[in-house]
Coordinates of C-alpha atoms in Angstrom, one line a residue:
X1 CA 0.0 0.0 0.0
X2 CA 2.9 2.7 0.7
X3 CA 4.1 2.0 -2.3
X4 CA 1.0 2.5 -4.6
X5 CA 0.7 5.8 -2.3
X6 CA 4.1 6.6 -3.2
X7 CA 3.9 6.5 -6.5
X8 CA 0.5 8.7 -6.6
X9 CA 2.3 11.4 -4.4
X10 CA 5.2 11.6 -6.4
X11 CA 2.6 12.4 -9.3
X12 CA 0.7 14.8 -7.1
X13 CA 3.9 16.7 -6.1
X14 CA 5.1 16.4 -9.6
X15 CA 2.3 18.3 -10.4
X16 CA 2.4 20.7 -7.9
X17 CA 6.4 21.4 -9.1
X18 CA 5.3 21.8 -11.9
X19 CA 2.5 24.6 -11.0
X20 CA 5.7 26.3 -8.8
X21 CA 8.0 26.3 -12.1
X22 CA 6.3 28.3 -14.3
X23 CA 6.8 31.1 -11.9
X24 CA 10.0 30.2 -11.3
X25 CA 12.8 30.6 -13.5
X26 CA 15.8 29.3 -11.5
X27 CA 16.8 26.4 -10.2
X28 CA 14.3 24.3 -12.2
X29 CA 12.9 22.4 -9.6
X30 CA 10.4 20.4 -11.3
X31 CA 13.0 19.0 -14.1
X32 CA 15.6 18.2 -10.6
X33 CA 13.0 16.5 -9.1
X34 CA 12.5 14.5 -12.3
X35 CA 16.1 13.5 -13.0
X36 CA 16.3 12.3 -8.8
X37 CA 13.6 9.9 -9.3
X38 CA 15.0 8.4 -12.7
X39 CA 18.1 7.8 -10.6
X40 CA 19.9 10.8 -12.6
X41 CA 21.9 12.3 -9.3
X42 CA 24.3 13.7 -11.0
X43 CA 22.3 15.3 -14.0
X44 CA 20.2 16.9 -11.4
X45 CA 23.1 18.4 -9.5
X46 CA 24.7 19.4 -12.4
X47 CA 20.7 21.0 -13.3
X48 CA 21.1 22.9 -9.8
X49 CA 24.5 24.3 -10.2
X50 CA 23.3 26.0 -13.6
X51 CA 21.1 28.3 -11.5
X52 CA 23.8 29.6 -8.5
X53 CA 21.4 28.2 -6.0
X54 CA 20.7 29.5 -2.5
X55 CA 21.1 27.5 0.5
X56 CA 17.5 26.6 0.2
X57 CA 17.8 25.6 -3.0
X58 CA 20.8 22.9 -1.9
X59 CA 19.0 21.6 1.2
X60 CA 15.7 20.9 -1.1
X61 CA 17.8 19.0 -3.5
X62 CA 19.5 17.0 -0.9
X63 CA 16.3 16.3 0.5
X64 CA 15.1 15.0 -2.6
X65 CA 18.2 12.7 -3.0
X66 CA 17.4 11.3 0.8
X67 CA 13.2 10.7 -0.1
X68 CA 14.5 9.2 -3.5
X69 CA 16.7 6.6 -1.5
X70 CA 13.9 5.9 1.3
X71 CA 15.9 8.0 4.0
X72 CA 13.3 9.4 5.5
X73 CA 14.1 10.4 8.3
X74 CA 16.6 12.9 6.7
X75 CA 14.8 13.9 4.3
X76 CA 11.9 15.2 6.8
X77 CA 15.0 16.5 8.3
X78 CA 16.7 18.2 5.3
X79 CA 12.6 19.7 3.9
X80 CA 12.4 21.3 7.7
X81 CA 16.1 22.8 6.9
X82 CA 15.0 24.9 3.8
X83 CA 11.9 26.0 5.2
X84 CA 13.7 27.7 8.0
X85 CA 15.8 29.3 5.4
X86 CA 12.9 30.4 3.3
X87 CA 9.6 29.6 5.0
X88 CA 7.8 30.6 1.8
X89 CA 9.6 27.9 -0.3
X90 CA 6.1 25.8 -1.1
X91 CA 8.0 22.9 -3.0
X92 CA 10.1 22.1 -0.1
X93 CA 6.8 21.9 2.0
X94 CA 4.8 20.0 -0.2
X95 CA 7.8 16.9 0.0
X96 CA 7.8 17.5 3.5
X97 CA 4.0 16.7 3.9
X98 CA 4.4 13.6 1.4
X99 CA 7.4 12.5 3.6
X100 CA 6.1 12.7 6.8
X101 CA 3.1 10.4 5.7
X102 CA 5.7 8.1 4.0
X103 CA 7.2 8.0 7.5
X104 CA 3.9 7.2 9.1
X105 CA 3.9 10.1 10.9
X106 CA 0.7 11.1 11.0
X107 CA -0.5 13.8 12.8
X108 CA 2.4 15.8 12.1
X109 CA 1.6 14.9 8.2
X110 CA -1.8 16.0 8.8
X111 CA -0.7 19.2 10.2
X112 CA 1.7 19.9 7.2
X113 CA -1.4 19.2 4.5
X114 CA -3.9 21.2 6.5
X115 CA -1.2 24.4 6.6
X116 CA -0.7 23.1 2.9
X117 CA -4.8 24.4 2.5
X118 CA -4.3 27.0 4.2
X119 CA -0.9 28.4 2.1
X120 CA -0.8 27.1 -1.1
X121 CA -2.6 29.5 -3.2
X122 CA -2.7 26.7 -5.9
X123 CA -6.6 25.6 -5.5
X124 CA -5.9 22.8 -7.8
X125 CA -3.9 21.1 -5.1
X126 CA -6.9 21.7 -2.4
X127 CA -8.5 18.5 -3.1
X128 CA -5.7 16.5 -3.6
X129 CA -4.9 17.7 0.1
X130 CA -8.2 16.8 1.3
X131 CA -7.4 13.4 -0.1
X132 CA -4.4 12.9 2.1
X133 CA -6.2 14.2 5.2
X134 CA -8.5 11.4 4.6
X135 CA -6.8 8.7 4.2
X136 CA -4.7 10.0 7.3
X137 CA -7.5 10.2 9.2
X138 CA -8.9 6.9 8.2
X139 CA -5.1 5.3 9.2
X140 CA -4.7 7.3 12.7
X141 CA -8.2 8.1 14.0
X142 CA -7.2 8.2 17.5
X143 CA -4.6 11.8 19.0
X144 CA -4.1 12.4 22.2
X145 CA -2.1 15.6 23.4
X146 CA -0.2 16.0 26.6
X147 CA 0.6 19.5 27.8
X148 CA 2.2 21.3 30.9
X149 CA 2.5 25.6 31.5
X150 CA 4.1 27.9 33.6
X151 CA 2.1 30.8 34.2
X152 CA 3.2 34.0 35.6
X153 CA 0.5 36.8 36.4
X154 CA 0.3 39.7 37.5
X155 CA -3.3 40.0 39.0
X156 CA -4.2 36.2 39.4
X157 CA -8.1 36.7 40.4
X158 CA -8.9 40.1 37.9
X159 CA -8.8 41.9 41.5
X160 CA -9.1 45.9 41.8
X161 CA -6.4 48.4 42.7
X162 CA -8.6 50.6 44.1
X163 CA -9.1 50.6 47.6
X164 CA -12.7 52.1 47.8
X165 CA -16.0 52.0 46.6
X166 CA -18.0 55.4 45.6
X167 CA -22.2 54.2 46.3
X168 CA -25.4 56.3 46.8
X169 CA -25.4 56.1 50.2
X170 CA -21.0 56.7 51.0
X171 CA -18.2 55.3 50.7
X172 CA -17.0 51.9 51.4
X173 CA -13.7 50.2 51.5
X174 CA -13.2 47.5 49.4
X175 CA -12.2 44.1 51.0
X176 CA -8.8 43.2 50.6
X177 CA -9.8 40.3 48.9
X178 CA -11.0 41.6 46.1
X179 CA -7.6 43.4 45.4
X180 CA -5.0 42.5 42.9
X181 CA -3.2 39.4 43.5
X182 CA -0.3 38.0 41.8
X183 CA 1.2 34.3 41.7
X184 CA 2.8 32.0 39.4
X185 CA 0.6 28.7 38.6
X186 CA 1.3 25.6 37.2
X187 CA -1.0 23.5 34.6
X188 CA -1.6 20.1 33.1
X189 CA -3.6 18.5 30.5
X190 CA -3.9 16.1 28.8
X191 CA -6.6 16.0 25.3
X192 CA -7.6 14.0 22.5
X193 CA -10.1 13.1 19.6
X194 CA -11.6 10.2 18.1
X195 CA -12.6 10.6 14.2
X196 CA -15.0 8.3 12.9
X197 CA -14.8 7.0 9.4
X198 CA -16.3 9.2 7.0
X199 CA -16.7 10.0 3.3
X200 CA -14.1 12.6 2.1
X201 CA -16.7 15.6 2.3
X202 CA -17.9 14.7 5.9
X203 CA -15.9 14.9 9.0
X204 CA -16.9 13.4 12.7
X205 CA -15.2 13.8 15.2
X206 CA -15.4 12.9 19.2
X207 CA -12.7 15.0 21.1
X208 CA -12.6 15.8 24.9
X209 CA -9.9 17.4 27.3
X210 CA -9.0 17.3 31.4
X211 CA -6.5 19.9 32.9
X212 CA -5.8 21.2 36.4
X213 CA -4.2 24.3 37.2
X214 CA -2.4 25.1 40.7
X215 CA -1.4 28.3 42.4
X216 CA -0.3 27.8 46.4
X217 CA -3.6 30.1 47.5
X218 CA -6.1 27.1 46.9
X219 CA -9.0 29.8 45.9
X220 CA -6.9 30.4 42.8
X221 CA -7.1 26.7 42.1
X222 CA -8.5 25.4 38.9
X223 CA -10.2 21.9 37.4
X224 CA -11.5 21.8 33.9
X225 CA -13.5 18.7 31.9
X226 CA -14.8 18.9 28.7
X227 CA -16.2 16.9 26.0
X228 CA -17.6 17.5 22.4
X229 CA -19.0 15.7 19.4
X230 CA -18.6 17.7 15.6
X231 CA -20.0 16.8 12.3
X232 CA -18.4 19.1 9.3
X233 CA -19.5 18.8 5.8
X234 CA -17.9 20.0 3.0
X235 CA -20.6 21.5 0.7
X236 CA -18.2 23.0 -2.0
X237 CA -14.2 23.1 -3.1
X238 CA -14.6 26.4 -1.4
X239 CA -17.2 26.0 1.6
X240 CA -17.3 24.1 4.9
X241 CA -19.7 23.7 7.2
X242 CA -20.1 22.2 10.5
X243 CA -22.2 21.7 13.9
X244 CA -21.1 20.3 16.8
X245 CA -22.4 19.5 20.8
X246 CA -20.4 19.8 23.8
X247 CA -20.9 20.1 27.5
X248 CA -17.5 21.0 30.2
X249 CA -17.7 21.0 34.3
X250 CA -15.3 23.3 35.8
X251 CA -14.4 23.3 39.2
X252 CA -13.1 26.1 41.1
X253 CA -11.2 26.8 44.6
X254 CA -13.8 29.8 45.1
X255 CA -16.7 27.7 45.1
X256 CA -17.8 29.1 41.4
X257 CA -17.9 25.8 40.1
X258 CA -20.3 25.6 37.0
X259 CA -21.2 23.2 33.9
X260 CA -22.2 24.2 30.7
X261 CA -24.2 22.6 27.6
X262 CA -24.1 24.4 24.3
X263 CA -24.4 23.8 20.2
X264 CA -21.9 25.3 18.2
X265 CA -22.5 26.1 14.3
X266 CA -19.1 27.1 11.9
X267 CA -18.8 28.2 8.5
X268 CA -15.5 28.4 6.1
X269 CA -15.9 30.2 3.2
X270 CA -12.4 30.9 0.6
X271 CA -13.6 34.1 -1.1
X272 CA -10.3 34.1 -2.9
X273 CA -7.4 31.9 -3.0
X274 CA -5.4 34.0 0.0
X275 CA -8.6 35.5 2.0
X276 CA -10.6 32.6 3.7
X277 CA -13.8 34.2 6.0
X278 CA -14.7 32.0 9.0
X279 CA -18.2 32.4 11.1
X280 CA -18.7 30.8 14.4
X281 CA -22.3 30.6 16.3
X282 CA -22.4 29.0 20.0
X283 CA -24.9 29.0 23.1
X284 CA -25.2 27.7 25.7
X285 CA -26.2 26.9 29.3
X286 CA -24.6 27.5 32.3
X287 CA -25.4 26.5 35.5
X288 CA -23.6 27.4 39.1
X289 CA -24.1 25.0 41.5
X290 CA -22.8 27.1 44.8
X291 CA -23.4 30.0 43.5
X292 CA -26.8 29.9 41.4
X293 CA -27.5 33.7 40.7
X294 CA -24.8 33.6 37.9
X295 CA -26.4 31.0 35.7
X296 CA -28.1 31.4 33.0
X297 CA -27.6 31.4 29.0
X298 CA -25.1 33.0 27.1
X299 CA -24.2 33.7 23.1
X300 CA -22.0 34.5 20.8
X301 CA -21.5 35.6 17.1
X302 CA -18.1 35.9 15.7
X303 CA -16.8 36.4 12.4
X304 CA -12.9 36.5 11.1
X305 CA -11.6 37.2 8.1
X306 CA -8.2 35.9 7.3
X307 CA -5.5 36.8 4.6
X308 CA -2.6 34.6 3.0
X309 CA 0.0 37.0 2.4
X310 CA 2.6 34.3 1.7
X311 CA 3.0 31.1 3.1
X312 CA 5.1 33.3 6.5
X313 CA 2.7 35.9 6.1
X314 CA -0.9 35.8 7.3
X315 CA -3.1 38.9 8.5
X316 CA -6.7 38.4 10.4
X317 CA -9.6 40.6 11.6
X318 CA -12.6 40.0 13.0
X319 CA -15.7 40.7 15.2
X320 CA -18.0 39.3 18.2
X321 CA -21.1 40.5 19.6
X322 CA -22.0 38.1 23.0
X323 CA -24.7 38.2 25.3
X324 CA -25.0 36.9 28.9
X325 CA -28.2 36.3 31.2
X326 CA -28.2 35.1 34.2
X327 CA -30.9 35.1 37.0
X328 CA -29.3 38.6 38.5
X329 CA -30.5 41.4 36.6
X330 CA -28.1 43.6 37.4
X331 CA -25.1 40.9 35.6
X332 CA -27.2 41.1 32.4
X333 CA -24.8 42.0 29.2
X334 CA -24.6 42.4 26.0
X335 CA -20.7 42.4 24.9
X336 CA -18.8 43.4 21.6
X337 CA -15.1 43.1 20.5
X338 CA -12.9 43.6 17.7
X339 CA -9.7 41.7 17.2
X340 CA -6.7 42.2 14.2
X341 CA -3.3 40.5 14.7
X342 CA -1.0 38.7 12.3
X343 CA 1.6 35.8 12.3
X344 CA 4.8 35.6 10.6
X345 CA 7.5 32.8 10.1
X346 CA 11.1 34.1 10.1
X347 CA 14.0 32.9 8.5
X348 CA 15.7 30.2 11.7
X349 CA 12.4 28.3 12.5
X350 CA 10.9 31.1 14.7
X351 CA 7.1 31.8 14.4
X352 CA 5.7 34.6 16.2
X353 CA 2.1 36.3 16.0
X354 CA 0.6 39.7 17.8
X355 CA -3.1 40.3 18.5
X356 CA -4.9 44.0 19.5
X357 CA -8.3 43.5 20.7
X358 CA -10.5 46.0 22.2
X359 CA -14.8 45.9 23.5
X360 CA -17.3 46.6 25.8
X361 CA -19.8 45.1 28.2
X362 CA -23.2 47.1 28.8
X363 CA -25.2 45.6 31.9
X364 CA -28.6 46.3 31.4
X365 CA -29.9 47.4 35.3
X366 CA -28.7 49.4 37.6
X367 CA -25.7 48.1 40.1
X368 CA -26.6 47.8 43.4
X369 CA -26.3 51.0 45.3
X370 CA -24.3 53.0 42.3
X371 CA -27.7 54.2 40.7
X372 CA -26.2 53.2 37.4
X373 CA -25.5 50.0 35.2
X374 CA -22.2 48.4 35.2
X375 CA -20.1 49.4 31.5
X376 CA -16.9 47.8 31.1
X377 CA -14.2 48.9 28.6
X378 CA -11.2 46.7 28.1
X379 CA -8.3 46.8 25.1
X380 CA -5.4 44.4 25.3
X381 CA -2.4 42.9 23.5
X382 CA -0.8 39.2 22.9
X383 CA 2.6 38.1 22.0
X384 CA 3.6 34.4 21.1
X385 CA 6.4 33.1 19.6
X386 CA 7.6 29.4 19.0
X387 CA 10.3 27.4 16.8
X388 CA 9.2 23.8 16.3
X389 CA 13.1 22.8 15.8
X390 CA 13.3 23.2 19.9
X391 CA 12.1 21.0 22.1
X392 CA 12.3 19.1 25.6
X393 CA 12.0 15.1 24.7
X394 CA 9.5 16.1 22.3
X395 CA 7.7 18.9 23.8
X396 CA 7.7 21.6 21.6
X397 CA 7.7 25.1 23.9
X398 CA 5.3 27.9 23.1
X399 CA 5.5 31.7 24.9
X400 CA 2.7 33.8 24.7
X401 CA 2.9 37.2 27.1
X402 CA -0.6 39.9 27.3
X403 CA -1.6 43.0 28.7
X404 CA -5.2 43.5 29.8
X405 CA -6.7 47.0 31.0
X406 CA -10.4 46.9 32.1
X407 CA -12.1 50.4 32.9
X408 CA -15.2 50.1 34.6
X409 CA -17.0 53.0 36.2
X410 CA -18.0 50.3 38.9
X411 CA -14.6 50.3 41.1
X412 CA -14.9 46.7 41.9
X413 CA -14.3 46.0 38.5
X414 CA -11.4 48.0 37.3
X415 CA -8.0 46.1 36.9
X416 CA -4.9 45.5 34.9
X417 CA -3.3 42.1 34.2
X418 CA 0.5 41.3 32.8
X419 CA 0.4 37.3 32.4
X420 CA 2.6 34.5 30.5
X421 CA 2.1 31.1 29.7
X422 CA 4.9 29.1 28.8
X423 CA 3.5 25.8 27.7
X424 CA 5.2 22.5 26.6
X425 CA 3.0 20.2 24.3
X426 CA 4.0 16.7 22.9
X427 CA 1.0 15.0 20.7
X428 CA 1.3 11.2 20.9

């Protein structure tokens, strides 16, 4: 079977080198890539030296010679190489995608074609993709992801720096326990997904997720269980479509523990070939059990749209009304907030993204004793960074550091947070 799938990628890639050559005039890739595979090494390196090729160029061909000889390890090795030379070289991570499902490494092959989607701005490849995702999915239906973060804050409970409260009727100190607090926490998890078999167009997909999170004041102290079944369709080569259940139980050291059962509805939609628009509808139910004045139902609307610059390149924006009622009337809200951000891949492996959001919360009644509603204004900002070609037996590090201001004229809810997660993550 690996071979017959060998063969047919090597055709697919073929064609996709040969897509990539038209616009480029030097080295020739496609007719390289022919001469390796006829066994023509030294042809093909004589091909390469015709074009005074960049280091790239060199590690691409020597990758090629590797796959070609059923070294695949190296090859995967050698593919990874050129791309953190020249992230945007699409050749060298299309034969990393085929190689890394020749290596029966599977979810990292499935990662590769789904970026592969999302990149390659040849949609005459996009179904040939989809075809490997299948059969990926039909050979490794079962992931499971183990994960463990540091996590420095600054204001661990979303506590006030003020130290009074201006009401109706005077004014009243506010308990030290609703101040700022900071503290560095540590978290686990483990998650995973079961995909049932499917036709190519439809997608199911069981997945579910347990993590703990512990800071030394036990109020701070988190527990999180969730679990979720998704059905997506795809109704055209540019559209998809899914729905999806889930229900979660969160427990909490402040005795706010609360469950949840919602329906979630997504759409995809690639208006071009670099600008893909993505819409998400959810609601749900939440229910307190200590503290039952906070449940109630809550929405949201979302939309993004995202842009392909290049395959280092990508630009998003995007929008999201919410709405929150629980039994107290005066926690009633109806929320918006506008995000924009980009991520980039640099030359040496290293990814890195920034995000700008800014909203508001209007309460509907009046909060008690300030003979006005509760309206919240918050901005913030997020910083990651990662470089898949580091990692700790396996897990791969991620750093992501944000800034939060929320102005409220209700003093209780006024604060400022500076937090970072480092988080390890191995898939298995």
């Amino acid at each position: 079977m690996i071979k017959i799938l060998r063969s047919f990628f090597v055709l697919i890639v073929i064609f996709g080198l040969t897509l990539a050559s038209k616009a480029i005039a030097a080295p020739n890739e496609f007719l390289i890539a022919e001469l390796i595979r006829s066994g023509k090494i030294q042809e093909a390196y004589d091909e390469l030296q015709k074009s005074d090729p960049k280091e790239e160029d060199i590690l691409f061909f020597e990758g090629l010679v590797a796959q070609s000889n059923g070294d695949y390890s190296e090859a995967i090795l050698l593919f990874n190489d050129a791309l953190v030379a020249n992230p945007n070289h699409m050749n060298a991570r299309r034969e990393l995608a085929v190689t890394l499902l020749l290596e029966e490494k599977y979810s990292l092959a499935e990662r590769a074609f789904l970026e592969l989607i999302e990149l390659d701005n040849s949609r005459e490849l996009d179904q040939v993709y989809e075809e490997y995702i299948y059969y990926i999915r039909e050979k490794n239906p079962l992931g499971i992801t183990g994960s463990f973060s540091i996590l420095p804050s600054s204001n661990v409970n979303r506590g006030t720096e003020n130290f009074a409260y201006n009401s109706l009727i005077g004014r009243f100190v506010i308990d030290p326990d609703s101040q700022s607090k900071s503290g560095v926490g540590l978290q686990a998890g483990l998650s995973g997904y079961y995909r049932f078999s499917s036709e190519t167009e439809n997608r199911n997909t069981l997945s579910w997720g347990l993590s703990g999170r512990y800071y030394r004041v036990s109020e701070f102290r988190r527990a999180n269980a969730n679990l979720s079944l998704t059905h997506s369709r795809l109704v055209s080569d540019r559209t998809r479509v899914s729905i999806g259940a889930y229900t979660r139980y969160g427990w909490q050291g402040d005795d706010a523990d609360n469950g949840a059962l919602g329906v979630n509805l997504g759409l995809q939609h690639a208006l071009t070939s670099k600008d893909v628009l993505v819409f998400q509808l959810r609601h749900e139910s939440i229910r307190y059990f200590y503290q039952r004045h906070n449940s109630g139902p809550f929405s949201s609307l979302s939309s993004r749209l995202i842009h392909q610059h290049s395959p280092s390149l990508s630009y998003h924006a995007g929008v999201t009304v919410s709405q929150h009622d629980p039994k107290t009337a005066h926690s009633i809200y109806r929320g918006l907030e506008v995000a924009t951000g980009l991520d980039k891949a640099w030359s040496g492996g290293l990814t890195t993204g920034l995000r700008l959001n800014a909203g508001l919360k209007s309460y509907d009644e009046d909060f008690p004793l300030a003979g006005e509603p509760r309206e919240d204004r918050f901005y913030g900002i997020i910083v990651s960074g990662e470089n898949n070609d580091w990692n700790v037996e396996g897990f791969v590090p991620h750093v992501f550091c944000g800034y939060t201001y929320n102005n409220s004229n209700i003093e209780f809810y006024e604060y400022d947070v500076l937090e970072c997660n480092l988080n390890f993550n191995k898939k298995f």
